[in-house]
Coordinates of C-alpha atoms in Angstrom, one line a residue:
Chain A
X1 CA 0.0 0.0 0.0
X2 CA 1.3 3.3 -1.0
X3 CA -0.3 5.1 1.9
X4 CA 1.9 3.1 4.3
X5 CA 5.2 3.9 2.6
X6 CA 7.5 6.5 3.8
X7 CA 7.8 9.9 2.3
X8 CA 11.1 9.1 0.7
X9 CA 9.8 5.9 -0.9
X10 CA 6.8 7.7 -2.3
X11 CA 9.0 10.4 -3.7
X12 CA 11.1 7.8 -5.5
X13 CA 7.9 6.3 -6.8
X14 CA 6.8 9.6 -8.1
X15 CA 10.2 10.1 -9.6
X16 CA 9.6 6.9 -11.5
X17 CA 6.3 8.2 -12.8
X18 CA 3.8 7.2 -10.3
X19 CA 1.6 10.2 -9.8
X20 CA -0.4 8.4 -7.2
X21 CA 2.7 8.5 -4.9
X22 CA 2.8 12.2 -5.2
X23 CA -0.9 12.5 -4.5
X24 CA -0.3 10.7 -1.2
X25 CA 2.6 12.9 -0.4
X26 CA 0.4 15.9 -1.1
X27 CA -2.4 14.6 1.1
X28 CA 0.1 14.1 4.0
X29 CA 1.9 17.3 3.9
X30 CA -0.3 20.0 2.3
X31 CA -2.1 20.9 5.5
X32 CA 0.9 21.2 7.9
X33 CA 2.9 23.0 5.3
X34 CA 0.1 25.4 4.7
X35 CA -0.3 26.1 8.4
X36 CA 3.4 26.6 8.8
X37 CA 3.4 29.1 6.0
X38 CA 0.2 30.7 7.2
X39 CA 1.6 31.3 10.6
X40 CA 4.8 32.5 9.3
X41 CA 3.6 35.1 6.8
X42 CA 0.3 35.9 8.5
X43 CA -1.8 36.0 5.4
X44 CA -4.0 33.3 4.0
X45 CA -3.9 34.5 0.5
X46 CA -0.1 34.6 0.6
X47 CA 0.0 31.3 2.3
X48 CA -2.0 29.7 -0.6
X49 CA 0.4 31.1 -3.2
X50 CA 3.4 30.0 -1.3
X51 CA 2.0 26.6 -0.7
X52 CA 1.5 26.1 -4.4
X53 CA 4.9 27.3 -5.1
X54 CA 6.4 25.0 -2.6
X55 CA 4.9 21.9 -4.1
X56 CA 5.5 23.0 -7.6
X57 CA 9.2 23.2 -6.8
X58 CA 8.9 19.7 -5.3
X59 CA 7.4 18.6 -8.6
X60 CA 10.1 20.2 -10.7
X61 CA 12.8 18.9 -8.5
X62 CA 11.5 15.4 -8.3
X63 CA 13.8 14.2 -11.0
X64 CA 16.8 15.4 -9.0
X65 CA 15.6 14.2 -5.7
X66 CA 18.1 12.0 -3.8
X67 CA 17.2 10.0 -0.8
X68 CA 20.1 11.1 1.2
X69 CA 18.0 13.6 3.1
X70 CA 14.6 13.4 4.6
X71 CA 11.7 14.4 2.4
X72 CA 10.3 16.7 5.0
X73 CA 13.6 18.4 5.4
X74 CA 13.7 19.1 1.7
X75 CA 10.0 20.1 1.7
X76 CA 10.2 22.5 4.6
X77 CA 13.5 23.9 3.4
X78 CA 11.7 24.9 0.3
X79 CA 8.7 26.3 2.2
X80 CA 10.9 28.1 4.7
X81 CA 13.0 29.7 2.0
X82 CA 9.9 30.9 0.2
X83 CA 8.6 32.4 3.5
X84 CA 11.9 34.1 4.3
X85 CA 12.0 35.6 0.8
X86 CA 8.5 36.8 1.1
X87 CA 9.2 38.3 4.5
X88 CA 12.2 40.2 3.1
X89 CA 10.2 41.5 0.2
X90 CA 7.6 42.9 2.5
X91 CA 8.3 45.2 5.3
X92 CA 5.1 44.4 7.0
X93 CA 4.6 40.8 7.6
X94 CA 1.2 41.2 9.1
X95 CA -1.7 41.2 6.7
X96 CA -5.3 41.7 7.5
X97 CA -7.0 38.4 8.2
X98 CA -10.2 37.6 9.8
X99 CA -8.7 36.4 13.1
X100 CA -5.9 38.9 13.3
X101 CA -6.2 41.9 15.4
X102 CA -6.8 45.1 13.4
X103 CA -4.2 47.0 15.4
X104 CA -1.7 46.2 18.0
X105 CA -3.2 48.6 20.4
X106 CA -6.5 46.9 20.1
X107 CA -6.1 43.7 22.0
X108 CA -9.5 42.4 21.5
X109 CA -10.4 44.0 18.2
X110 CA -10.3 41.7 15.1
X111 CA -12.1 41.5 11.9
X112 CA -14.2 38.8 13.4
X113 CA -15.4 41.2 16.0
X114 CA -16.6 43.8 13.5
X115 CA -18.2 41.4 11.1
X116 CA -21.8 41.0 12.0
X117 CA -22.7 37.4 12.7
X118 CA -26.0 35.6 12.4
X119 CA -25.8 34.3 15.9
X120 CA -24.6 35.4 19.2
X121 CA -21.2 34.0 20.0
X122 CA -21.1 32.0 23.2
X123 CA -18.7 33.0 25.9
X124 CA -16.7 30.0 25.1
X125 CA -16.3 30.9 21.5
X126 CA -15.6 34.4 22.3
X127 CA -12.9 33.4 24.7
X128 CA -11.6 31.0 22.2
X129 CA -11.5 33.6 19.5
X130 CA -9.8 36.1 21.7
X131 CA -7.2 33.6 22.8
X132 CA -6.5 32.6 19.3
X133 CA -6.1 36.2 18.3
X134 CA -3.7 36.7 21.1
X135 CA -1.7 33.7 20.3
X136 CA -1.4 34.7 16.7
X137 CA -0.4 38.1 17.6
X138 CA 2.2 36.8 20.0
X139 CA 3.6 34.5 17.3
X140 CA 3.7 37.3 14.8
X141 CA 5.6 39.5 17.3
X142 CA 8.5 37.0 17.2
X143 CA 11.5 37.8 15.0
X144 CA 11.6 35.7 11.8
X145 CA 14.4 33.5 12.9
X146 CA 12.7 32.7 16.2
X147 CA 9.3 32.3 14.7
X148 CA 10.5 29.8 12.1
X149 CA 12.2 27.7 14.7
X150 CA 9.3 27.9 17.0
X151 CA 6.8 27.0 14.3
X152 CA 8.8 24.0 13.1
X153 CA 9.4 22.7 16.6
X154 CA 6.0 23.4 18.0
X155 CA 3.6 22.7 15.2
X156 CA 5.6 20.4 13.0
X157 CA 7.2 18.5 15.8
X158 CA 10.5 18.7 14.0
X159 CA 13.6 17.8 15.9
X160 CA 16.1 20.6 16.5
X161 CA 18.6 18.7 14.5
X162 CA 16.4 18.7 11.5
X163 CA 15.5 22.3 12.1
X164 CA 19.2 23.2 12.2
X165 CA 19.5 21.5 8.7
X166 CA 16.7 23.5 7.4
X167 CA 17.7 26.9 8.7
X168 CA 21.4 26.0 8.1
X169 CA 22.4 26.9 11.7
X170 CA 24.1 25.0 14.5
X171 CA 21.7 23.0 16.6
X172 CA 22.6 25.0 19.7
X173 CA 21.8 28.2 17.9
X174 CA 18.4 26.7 17.0
X175 CA 17.8 25.7 20.6
X176 CA 18.7 29.2 21.8
X177 CA 16.4 30.7 19.4
X178 CA 13.7 28.4 20.6
X179 CA 14.4 29.4 24.2
X180 CA 14.1 33.0 23.4
X181 CA 10.9 32.5 21.4
X182 CA 9.4 30.7 24.4
X183 CA 10.4 33.3 26.8
X184 CA 8.9 36.0 24.6
X185 CA 5.7 34.1 24.2
X186 CA 5.6 33.5 27.9
X187 CA 5.6 37.3 28.5
X188 CA 3.0 37.8 25.9
X189 CA 0.7 35.0 26.9
X190 CA 1.2 34.7 30.6
X191 CA -1.8 36.7 31.5
X192 CA -4.0 34.5 29.3
X193 CA -2.9 31.3 30.9
X194 CA -6.0 31.2 33.1
X195 CA -8.1 31.7 30.0
X196 CA -6.4 28.9 28.3
X197 CA -6.9 26.7 31.3
X198 CA -10.6 27.4 31.2
X199 CA -10.9 26.1 27.7
X200 CA -11.2 22.3 27.2
Chain B
X1 CA 34.2 37.4 39.8
X2 CA 34.0 37.8 36.1
X3 CA 34.9 34.1 35.9
X4 CA 32.0 33.2 38.1
X5 CA 29.8 35.3 36.1
X6 CA 30.8 33.6 32.9
X7 CA 30.3 30.3 34.7
X8 CA 26.9 31.4 35.8
X9 CA 26.0 32.4 32.3
X10 CA 27.2 29.3 30.7
X11 CA 25.4 27.3 33.3
X12 CA 22.4 29.3 32.6
X13 CA 22.7 28.7 28.9
X14 CA 23.2 25.0 29.4
X15 CA 20.3 24.9 31.7
X16 CA 18.1 26.7 29.1
X17 CA 19.2 24.3 26.5
X18 CA 18.5 21.5 28.8
X19 CA 15.1 22.9 29.6
X20 CA 14.2 23.2 25.9
X21 CA 15.4 19.6 25.2
X22 CA 13.5 18.4 28.2
X23 CA 10.4 20.3 27.2
X24 CA 10.4 18.8 23.7
X25 CA 11.6 15.4 24.8
X26 CA 14.8 15.4 23.0
X27 CA 16.8 14.0 25.8
X28 CA 17.8 10.5 26.3
X29 CA 17.0 8.7 29.5
X30 CA 20.2 9.6 31.3
X31 CA 19.9 13.2 30.2
X32 CA 16.3 13.3 31.3
X33 CA 17.3 12.2 34.8
X34 CA 20.0 14.8 34.9
X35 CA 17.6 17.5 33.8
X36 CA 15.0 16.5 36.3
X37 CA 17.6 16.6 39.0
X38 CA 18.7 20.0 37.9
X39 CA 15.2 21.3 37.9
X40 CA 14.5 20.0 41.3
X41 CA 17.3 22.1 42.7
X42 CA 16.3 25.3 41.0
X43 CA 12.9 26.9 41.5
X44 CA 13.4 29.4 38.8
X45 CA 14.1 26.8 36.3
X46 CA 11.0 25.0 37.5
X47 CA 8.9 28.0 37.0
X48 CA 10.3 28.6 33.6
X49 CA 9.8 25.1 32.6
X50 CA 6.2 25.2 33.8
X51 CA 5.6 28.4 31.9
X52 CA 7.0 26.9 28.7
X53 CA 4.7 24.0 29.2
X54 CA 1.7 26.3 29.4
X55 CA 2.8 27.9 26.2
X56 CA 2.8 24.6 24.5
X57 CA -0.7 23.9 25.8
X58 CA -1.9 27.2 24.4
X59 CA -0.3 26.5 21.0
X60 CA -1.9 23.1 20.9
X61 CA -5.3 24.8 21.2
X62 CA -4.8 26.6 17.9
X63 CA -6.8 25.0 15.2
X64 CA -5.2 24.2 11.9
X65 CA -6.6 25.7 8.8
X66 CA -7.5 23.8 5.7
X67 CA -5.9 24.8 2.4
X68 CA -8.2 25.2 -0.6
X69 CA -8.7 22.1 -2.6
X70 CA -8.2 23.9 -5.9
X71 CA -4.5 24.1 -5.1
X72 CA -4.4 20.4 -4.7
X73 CA -6.0 19.9 -8.1
X74 CA -3.6 22.1 -9.8
X75 CA -0.7 20.5 -8.1
X76 CA -1.8 17.0 -9.1
X77 CA -2.3 18.1 -12.7
X78 CA 1.2 19.5 -12.7
X79 CA 2.6 16.4 -11.1
X80 CA 0.9 14.3 -13.8
X81 CA 2.4 16.4 -16.5
X82 CA 5.8 16.2 -15.0
X83 CA 5.5 12.4 -14.6
X84 CA 4.5 12.1 -18.2
X85 CA 7.2 14.2 -19.5
X86 CA 9.7 12.3 -17.4
X87 CA 8.5 9.0 -18.7
X88 CA 8.6 10.1 -22.3
X89 CA 11.9 12.0 -22.3
X90 CA 13.9 14.7 -20.6
X91 CA 12.4 16.4 -17.7
X92 CA 10.5 19.4 -18.9
X93 CA 9.6 22.4 -16.9
X94 CA 6.1 22.1 -15.6
X95 CA 3.7 24.3 -13.9
X96 CA 0.2 23.9 -12.8
X97 CA -2.1 24.1 -15.7
X98 CA 0.2 23.1 -18.5
X99 CA -0.9 20.6 -21.0
X100 CA 0.3 17.0 -21.0
X101 CA 3.0 16.1 -23.3
X102 CA 2.7 12.3 -23.1
X103 CA 0.9 12.1 -26.5
X104 CA 3.3 14.2 -28.4
X105 CA 3.5 13.1 -32.0
X106 CA 6.7 12.7 -33.9
X107 CA 8.1 13.7 -37.3
X108 CA 6.8 16.5 -39.4
X109 CA 3.5 16.6 -37.5
X110 CA 5.4 17.0 -34.3
X111 CA 7.4 19.8 -35.8
X112 CA 4.2 21.5 -36.9
X113 CA 2.5 21.1 -33.6
X114 CA 5.6 22.4 -31.9
X115 CA 5.6 25.4 -34.2
X116 CA 2.1 26.3 -33.4
X117 CA 2.0 25.2 -29.9
X118 CA 2.8 28.7 -28.5
X119 CA -0.1 30.1 -30.4
X120 CA -2.4 27.6 -29.0
X121 CA -1.1 28.0 -25.5
X122 CA -1.2 31.7 -25.6
X123 CA -4.4 32.9 -27.2
X124 CA -3.2 36.5 -27.0
X125 CA -0.2 35.7 -29.0
X126 CA -2.3 33.9 -31.5
X127 CA -4.6 36.9 -31.8
X128 CA -1.7 39.2 -32.3
X129 CA -0.2 37.0 -34.9
X130 CA -3.5 36.9 -36.8
X131 CA -3.7 40.6 -36.8
X132 CA -0.2 41.0 -38.1
X133 CA -0.9 38.5 -40.8
X134 CA -4.2 40.1 -41.8
X135 CA -2.6 43.6 -41.8
X136 CA 0.3 42.4 -43.8
X137 CA -1.8 40.8 -46.4
X138 CA -4.1 43.7 -46.6
X139 CA -1.1 46.0 -46.9
X140 CA 0.4 44.0 -49.6
X141 CA -2.8 44.1 -51.6
X142 CA -3.2 47.7 -50.9
X143 CA 0.3 48.5 -52.1
X144 CA 0.0 46.3 -55.2
X145 CA -3.4 47.8 -55.9
X146 CA -2.2 51.3 -55.5
X147 CA -0.1 51.3 -58.5
X148 CA -2.8 50.6 -61.0
X149 CA -5.4 52.9 -59.6
X150 CA -2.9 55.7 -59.3
X151 CA -2.3 55.6 -63.0
X152 CA -5.9 55.4 -64.3
X153 CA -7.1 58.6 -62.8
X154 CA -4.2 60.5 -64.4
X155 CA -4.8 58.9 -67.7
X156 CA -8.4 59.5 -67.6
X157 CA -8.1 63.0 -66.4
X158 CA -5.5 64.0 -69.0
X159 CA -7.7 63.4 -72.0
X160 CA -10.4 65.4 -70.4
X161 CA -7.9 68.1 -69.8
X162 CA -6.5 67.7 -73.2
X163 CA -9.8 67.8 -74.8
X164 CA -10.9 70.8 -72.9
X165 CA -7.7 72.5 -73.5
X166 CA -7.7 71.6 -77.0
X167 CA -11.1 72.8 -77.4
X168 CA -10.2 76.0 -75.7
X169 CA -7.2 76.3 -77.8
X170 CA -9.0 75.3 -80.8
X171 CA -11.6 77.9 -80.5
X172 CA -9.3 80.8 -80.3
X173 CA -6.7 79.5 -82.6
X174 CA -8.8 78.0 -85.2
X175 CA -9.9 81.1 -86.8
X176 CA -6.4 82.4 -87.2
X177 CA -4.9 79.2 -88.1
X178 CA -5.2 76.4 -90.5
X179 CA -8.3 76.1 -92.4
X180 CA -7.2 72.6 -93.0
X181 CA -7.4 72.0 -89.4
X182 CA -10.8 73.1 -89.3
X183 CA -11.7 71.0 -92.2
X184 CA -10.1 68.0 -90.5
X185 CA -11.9 68.8 -87.4
X186 CA -15.5 68.3 -87.0
X187 CA -15.4 71.0 -84.5
X188 CA -14.5 73.4 -87.2
X189 CA -17.6 72.5 -89.0
X190 CA -19.5 72.8 -85.8
X191 CA -18.2 76.2 -85.2
X192 CA -19.0 77.0 -88.7
X193 CA -22.5 76.1 -88.2
X194 CA -22.7 77.9 -85.0
X195 CA -21.0 81.0 -85.9
X196 CA -21.5 81.2 -89.5
X197 CA -18.3 83.0 -89.8
X198 CA -15.2 82.1 -91.2
X199 CA -14.5 79.7 -88.5
X200 CA -14.6 76.9 -90.8
X201 CA -11.4 78.0 -92.0
X202 CA -10.1 78.0 -88.6
X203 CA -10.8 74.6 -87.4
X204 CA -10.5 74.3 -83.8
X205 CA -7.8 72.3 -82.2
X206 CA -8.3 68.7 -82.2
X207 CA -11.0 68.2 -79.7
X208 CA -13.1 66.1 -81.8
X209 CA -15.6 65.3 -79.3
X210 CA -16.5 68.8 -78.5
X211 CA -16.2 69.8 -82.0
X212 CA -18.4 67.2 -83.2
X213 CA -21.1 68.2 -80.9
X214 CA -20.9 71.7 -81.6
X215 CA -23.1 71.8 -84.6
X216 CA -25.8 70.1 -82.7
X217 CA -25.5 72.3 -79.8
X218 CA -24.6 69.4 -77.8
X219 CA -21.1 70.4 -76.8
X220 CA -22.4 72.9 -74.5
X221 CA -19.8 75.3 -73.7
X222 CA -17.1 74.0 -75.8
X223 CA -18.7 74.3 -79.1
X224 CA -20.5 77.3 -78.1
X225 CA -17.3 78.9 -76.9
X226 CA -15.8 78.0 -80.1
X227 CA -18.6 79.5 -81.8
X228 CA -18.4 82.5 -79.6
X229 CA -14.8 82.9 -80.1
X230 CA -14.9 82.3 -83.7
X231 CA -16.8 85.3 -84.6
X232 CA -14.5 87.3 -82.6
X233 CA -11.5 85.5 -83.8
X234 CA -12.7 85.6 -87.2
X235 CA -12.2 89.2 -87.1
X236 CA -8.9 88.6 -85.5
X237 CA -7.7 86.2 -88.1
X238 CA -8.7 88.6 -90.6
X239 CA -6.9 91.2 -89.0
X240 CA -4.2 89.2 -87.4
X241 CA -3.7 86.6 -90.0
X242 CA -0.3 87.4 -90.8
X243 CA 2.4 85.3 -91.9
X244 CA 4.7 86.3 -89.3
X245 CA 5.4 83.8 -86.6
X246 CA 4.9 86.3 -83.9
X247 CA 1.4 87.3 -84.9
X248 CA 0.5 83.8 -85.5
X249 CA 1.7 82.8 -82.2
X250 CA 0.0 85.6 -80.5
X251 CA -3.2 84.8 -82.3
X252 CA -2.9 81.4 -81.2
X253 CA -2.5 82.4 -77.7
X254 CA -5.3 84.8 -77.9
X255 CA -7.4 82.2 -79.3
X256 CA -6.6 79.9 -76.6
X257 CA -7.3 82.4 -74.0
X258 CA -10.5 83.4 -75.5
X259 CA -11.5 79.8 -75.9
X260 CA -10.9 79.2 -72.4
X261 CA -12.8 82.1 -71.3
X262 CA -15.7 81.2 -73.5
X263 CA -15.7 77.7 -72.3
X264 CA -15.7 78.8 -68.8
X265 CA -18.6 81.0 -69.4
X266 CA -20.4 78.2 -71.2
X267 CA -19.8 76.0 -68.3
X268 CA -21.1 78.5 -65.9
X269 CA -24.1 79.0 -67.9
X270 CA -24.8 75.4 -68.0
X271 CA -23.6 75.1 -71.5
X272 CA -26.7 76.8 -72.6
X273 CA -25.2 79.1 -75.0
X274 CA -26.4 78.8 -78.5
X275 CA -24.1 78.7 -81.3
X276 CA -25.9 81.3 -83.0
X277 CA -25.8 83.6 -80.1
X278 CA -22.2 82.9 -79.9
X279 CA -21.6 83.8 -83.3
X280 CA -23.0 87.1 -82.8
X281 CA -20.8 87.9 -80.0
X282 CA -17.5 88.8 -81.3
X283 CA -16.0 89.3 -78.0
X284 CA -14.6 86.1 -76.9
X285 CA -13.8 85.3 -73.6
X286 CA -11.4 87.9 -72.5
X287 CA -8.4 85.9 -71.8
X288 CA -7.7 87.2 -68.6
X289 CA -4.5 85.8 -69.5
X290 CA -4.5 87.7 -72.6
X291 CA -1.3 87.6 -74.4
X292 CA -0.1 90.6 -72.6
X293 CA -1.1 90.2 -69.1
X294 CA -1.4 86.5 -69.1
X295 CA -1.6 85.8 -65.6
X296 CA -3.2 82.5 -65.8
X297 CA -1.1 81.2 -63.2
X298 CA -2.7 83.6 -60.8
X299 CA -5.3 81.8 -58.9
X300 CA -8.4 83.2 -60.3
X301 CA -12.0 82.8 -59.4
X302 CA -14.1 80.7 -61.4
X303 CA -16.5 82.9 -63.2
X304 CA -18.6 82.7 -66.1
X305 CA -16.5 85.5 -67.4
X306 CA -13.8 84.5 -69.5
X307 CA -11.2 86.0 -67.5
X308 CA -8.3 83.9 -67.8
X309 CA -7.3 84.2 -64.4
X310 CA -10.7 83.2 -63.5
X311 CA -10.2 80.2 -65.7
X312 CA -7.1 79.1 -64.1
X313 CA -8.4 77.8 -60.9
X314 CA -11.6 76.8 -62.5
X315 CA -9.8 75.1 -65.3
X316 CA -10.4 71.8 -63.8
X317 CA -14.0 72.4 -63.2
X318 CA -14.3 73.9 -66.6
X319 CA -12.7 70.9 -68.2
X320 CA -15.0 68.7 -66.4
X321 CA -17.9 70.8 -67.3
X322 CA -16.7 71.0 -70.8
X323 CA -16.6 67.4 -71.0
X324 CA -20.1 67.2 -69.9
X325 CA -21.0 70.0 -72.2
X326 CA -19.5 68.1 -75.0
X327 CA -21.8 65.3 -74.3
X328 CA -24.9 67.2 -73.3
X329 CA -27.0 69.4 -75.4
X330 CA -26.5 73.1 -75.0
X331 CA -29.8 74.8 -74.7
X332 CA -28.8 78.3 -74.8
X333 CA -26.0 80.6 -74.3
X334 CA -25.9 83.0 -71.5
X335 CA -24.7 86.5 -71.6
X336 CA -21.7 85.4 -69.7
X337 CA -20.9 83.1 -72.5
X338 CA -21.2 85.8 -74.9
X339 CA -19.0 87.9 -72.9
X340 CA -16.4 85.3 -72.7
X341 CA -15.3 85.3 -76.3
X342 CA -15.3 89.0 -76.2
X343 CA -12.8 88.9 -73.5
X344 CA -10.4 86.8 -75.5
X345 CA -10.1 89.1 -78.4
X346 CA -9.6 91.8 -76.1
X347 CA -6.9 90.0 -74.4
X348 CA -5.3 89.2 -77.6
X349 CA -5.2 92.7 -78.5
X350 CA -3.6 93.5 -75.3
X351 CA -1.1 90.9 -76.0
X352 CA -0.3 92.4 -79.2
X353 CA 0.0 95.7 -77.6
X354 CA 2.2 94.2 -75.0
X355 CA 0.2 96.0 -72.3
X356 CA 0.6 95.1 -68.7
X357 CA -3.1 94.5 -68.4
X358 CA -2.2 91.0 -67.9
X359 CA -1.6 91.7 -64.3
X360 CA -5.0 93.0 -63.9
X361 CA -8.2 91.2 -63.2
X362 CA -9.3 89.0 -66.0
X363 CA -12.6 90.7 -66.1
X364 CA -11.0 93.9 -67.1
X365 CA -9.2 92.3 -69.8
X366 CA -12.2 90.6 -71.0
X367 CA -13.8 93.9 -71.4
X368 CA -11.0 95.5 -73.1
X369 CA -10.1 93.3 -76.0
X370 CA -12.8 92.5 -78.3
X371 CA -11.4 89.6 -79.8
X372 CA -8.6 87.3 -79.9
X373 CA -6.9 85.4 -82.4
X374 CA -8.0 82.1 -81.6
X375 CA -7.6 80.9 -85.0
X376 CA -4.0 80.9 -84.9
X377 CA -3.8 78.8 -81.9
X378 CA -6.5 76.6 -83.2
X379 CA -4.8 76.1 -86.4
X380 CA -1.7 75.2 -84.8
X381 CA -3.1 72.1 -83.6
X382 CA -3.5 70.0 -86.5
X383 CA -3.3 66.7 -85.0
X384 CA -6.7 65.4 -84.8
X385 CA -5.8 61.9 -84.8
X386 CA -6.3 61.7 -81.1
X387 CA -7.1 64.2 -78.4
X388 CA -4.0 63.3 -76.4
X389 CA -1.7 63.7 -79.3
X390 CA -3.3 66.9 -80.2
X391 CA -3.1 68.2 -76.8
X392 CA 0.5 67.3 -76.5
X393 CA 1.3 69.1 -79.7
X394 CA -0.7 72.0 -78.4
X395 CA 1.3 72.0 -75.2
X396 CA 4.5 72.0 -77.1
X397 CA 3.5 74.8 -79.3
X398 CA 2.4 76.9 -76.4
X399 CA 5.6 76.1 -74.7
X400 CA 7.5 77.3 -77.7
X401 CA 5.4 80.4 -77.7
X402 CA 6.2 81.1 -74.2
X403 CA 9.9 80.7 -74.9
X404 CA 9.6 83.2 -77.6
X405 CA 7.8 85.5 -75.4
X406 CA 10.4 85.1 -72.8
X407 CA 13.2 85.9 -75.2
X408 CA 11.2 89.0 -76.1
X409 CA 11.0 89.8 -72.4
X410 CA 7.3 89.6 -72.5
X411 CA 6.7 87.9 -69.3
X412 CA 3.1 88.7 -69.2
X413 CA 2.7 86.6 -72.3
X414 CA 4.7 83.9 -70.8
X415 CA 2.5 83.8 -67.8
X416 CA -0.6 83.9 -69.9
X417 CA 0.6 81.0 -72.0
X418 CA 1.5 79.3 -68.8
X419 CA -2.0 79.6 -67.6
X420 CA -3.3 78.0 -70.8
X421 CA -0.8 75.2 -70.5
X422 CA -1.8 74.6 -66.9
X423 CA -5.4 74.2 -68.0
X424 CA -4.4 71.8 -70.6
X425 CA -2.1 69.8 -68.5
X426 CA -1.3 70.7 -65.0
X427 CA 1.3 68.1 -64.7
X428 CA 3.1 69.4 -67.8
X429 CA 2.8 72.8 -66.5
X430 CA 4.4 72.0 -63.2
X431 CA 7.0 69.5 -64.4
X432 CA 8.2 71.1 -67.6
X433 CA 6.8 74.6 -68.1
X434 CA 7.6 76.0 -64.7
X435 CA 10.9 74.3 -64.7
X436 CA 12.0 75.6 -68.0
X437 CA 15.1 77.7 -67.4
X438 CA 14.3 79.8 -70.4
X439 CA 11.1 80.9 -68.6
X440 CA 12.3 81.0 -65.1
X441 CA 13.0 84.7 -65.1
X442 CA 9.4 85.4 -65.8
X443 CA 8.1 83.3 -63.0
X444 CA 10.3 84.9 -60.5
X445 CA 8.6 88.2 -61.1
X446 CA 5.7 89.4 -59.1
X447 CA 2.5 89.0 -61.0

C-alpha cells in the first residue's frame, strides 16, 4: 500500500512516474505545510500562493531528488526559504486576516469582531477567538528567525537537528532561538494562561 | 568574579538548552534524569519550565486551517504532466495548468505542432499573430493595388484636360490658323454652323468630341465657346492673320485664352449658350490671360466670365464641365458666354499691344479686348488623330510660344501662356513649363 510507505519511498515512486505517490505525499503534507506558511507570513492568500509554489518546486525537483535527506527536510526547506524571501520583500509581515487583530493597540479587536454574525457567540467561542487572536499576535511578534524555529518545533514537531539543517544553523543556535521564542511568548501570553486553562 | 559570572552564564545557557530539550523530549533517559535533578534544585528553572509547558498547551489549542482544494487539483495536474514528460523524455519544466506532453507526435507533424504550440497555449499571441498576418496581407494588396489605380485617374483626367484644353485652344486658334485643321476637325464644322463666320477655316484644335457636338448644340460650352470665339476671332484672323510667326503665335495664344474664357462661361451658364448667339458675339472670352497680361497662373476665381485668371483655378472644373457639355445638349448661351469670347479678343489685342493689363483682373481684360486670335492657336493644332496627341502638340506649341515671349522679355505673355498650359495639362505645367530655365525669369517676377 502506497499510503503506508515512507515519504522518501513515495518520492522515489513519483520520480519513476507514479503520480499516485505524489498524491499521497500531497495529502500528507499539504495541511501542515500550509499552516506553517500561514503562521509564518500571517496572510491566508499569501500562504496559498506559497503553498502552491512549494509543491511545484517539489514537482520540478523530483527528477533530481536524492534520498540522502529526509523528504520533510527538503520540503520545509523549500517552504521556509519561500517564506523568508516573502518576508524580506515585504516590510510588514502582518496582513489583515479575519482572526488577526486590526491593530496592535486593540487587544480584542479583530475582523471577526466587527463582522456582524448571524448568531450570538457564546462565551466559550468568544474566549476562544480572543485567545486565538492573542496567540497569533504573539507569534507574529516574534522575529523571523525565532518564529520559524518555534513553528517548526512546536507545530511540525520537527527535531532541533532537522530544524538546524533547514535553517542552516548549528543546533545549539536553534535551541537558543527556541528558548528566546518561548520566553517572549511567555511574556505575551502569561496573562492568558488562566483563560487557556478554562478552555477544554 | 567575572569568571564566576561567565560560569553562571554558561550554566544558565546550558540549563536553558536542557530545559528546551526536556520540554520537547529530545533528551535520552540519562539526560532526562539529569535534567529533572537539575530542575529540582532550581525553582526558577522549574517556574520557567512550567511556563513553557503552558505555552505549548496554548499552542496546541490553535486549530489548523485547511488549504483550498483547488490548489491540490492544480498540483496534481502539474505532477501528472511532470511524470508524463519524465516518462517520455527529458524532464521538462512544468507548472500547474500546463498541457500534458505524453501524447506528443513525432516527425513532421510533431514539428508543426511544436511550431504552433505557443499560439495555442497563448491565445493572446495567436490573436496578435493573426492581426499581423491580416494587416500584412491587406497592406500587400493595398500596395499592389495602389499602382494601378494611381495611373488610371491620371490617364483619364488628362484626356479630359486635353480635350478641354484643345477645345479652348481650338476655339481661339482656329480662326487664325489652319483652315485645313478646321476641315479636318469636326469642331470646325460645328463652329461654322454655329458662328456662320469664317470659323470653318479656322478649325479648332483637335477636340473632336467637342467639335463634333458643336453643330448640334450638344457640346455645350465648348462648341459654343468656339462659336463664340470664332466670330471674334474671325475678325482677328482677318486682321491678325499674318504670316509672321509672332502674330500667328499671338493669335494662337489669344485664341486659346479666348476659348478658355468662352468655355468657362459656357460651363457656368450650363452650356446653354447657343451657337448662334455665340456667333453674334464677337468678344470672346477675355483671356484674362491675354497675351499681354497673361496671368493665368494667378489663382483666379471661377467665373462665367472668361477672364483667364478666372479660368485658371476653374480650369479643372471647366474641363469637367466642358466634358459634360460636350456630351450634353446646350440649350442656350448666356450672356456670360457671350461675354467670354469677347474677352479673349480683347486680351489678344492687349497681348499684341504688350500691355501690362495681364496683371489686372481678368474681367477687365475681358472687357478690353474685343477679340482674340484664336484661330492661330487653333490652327496650330493640327493633329486630330487623337485628343491626347493633339493636346501634346498644343502643349509643345504653347511652350514654344512662351519661350519666344520670354526671349522677347514679354513675361506677361509667358504667364498667360502658362495659364493655358496649366489648363491643358497641369502636370506638364508643373513639371516642364515651370521648370524651363528659359522661362524661369518670368516666374520669378511678381505677377
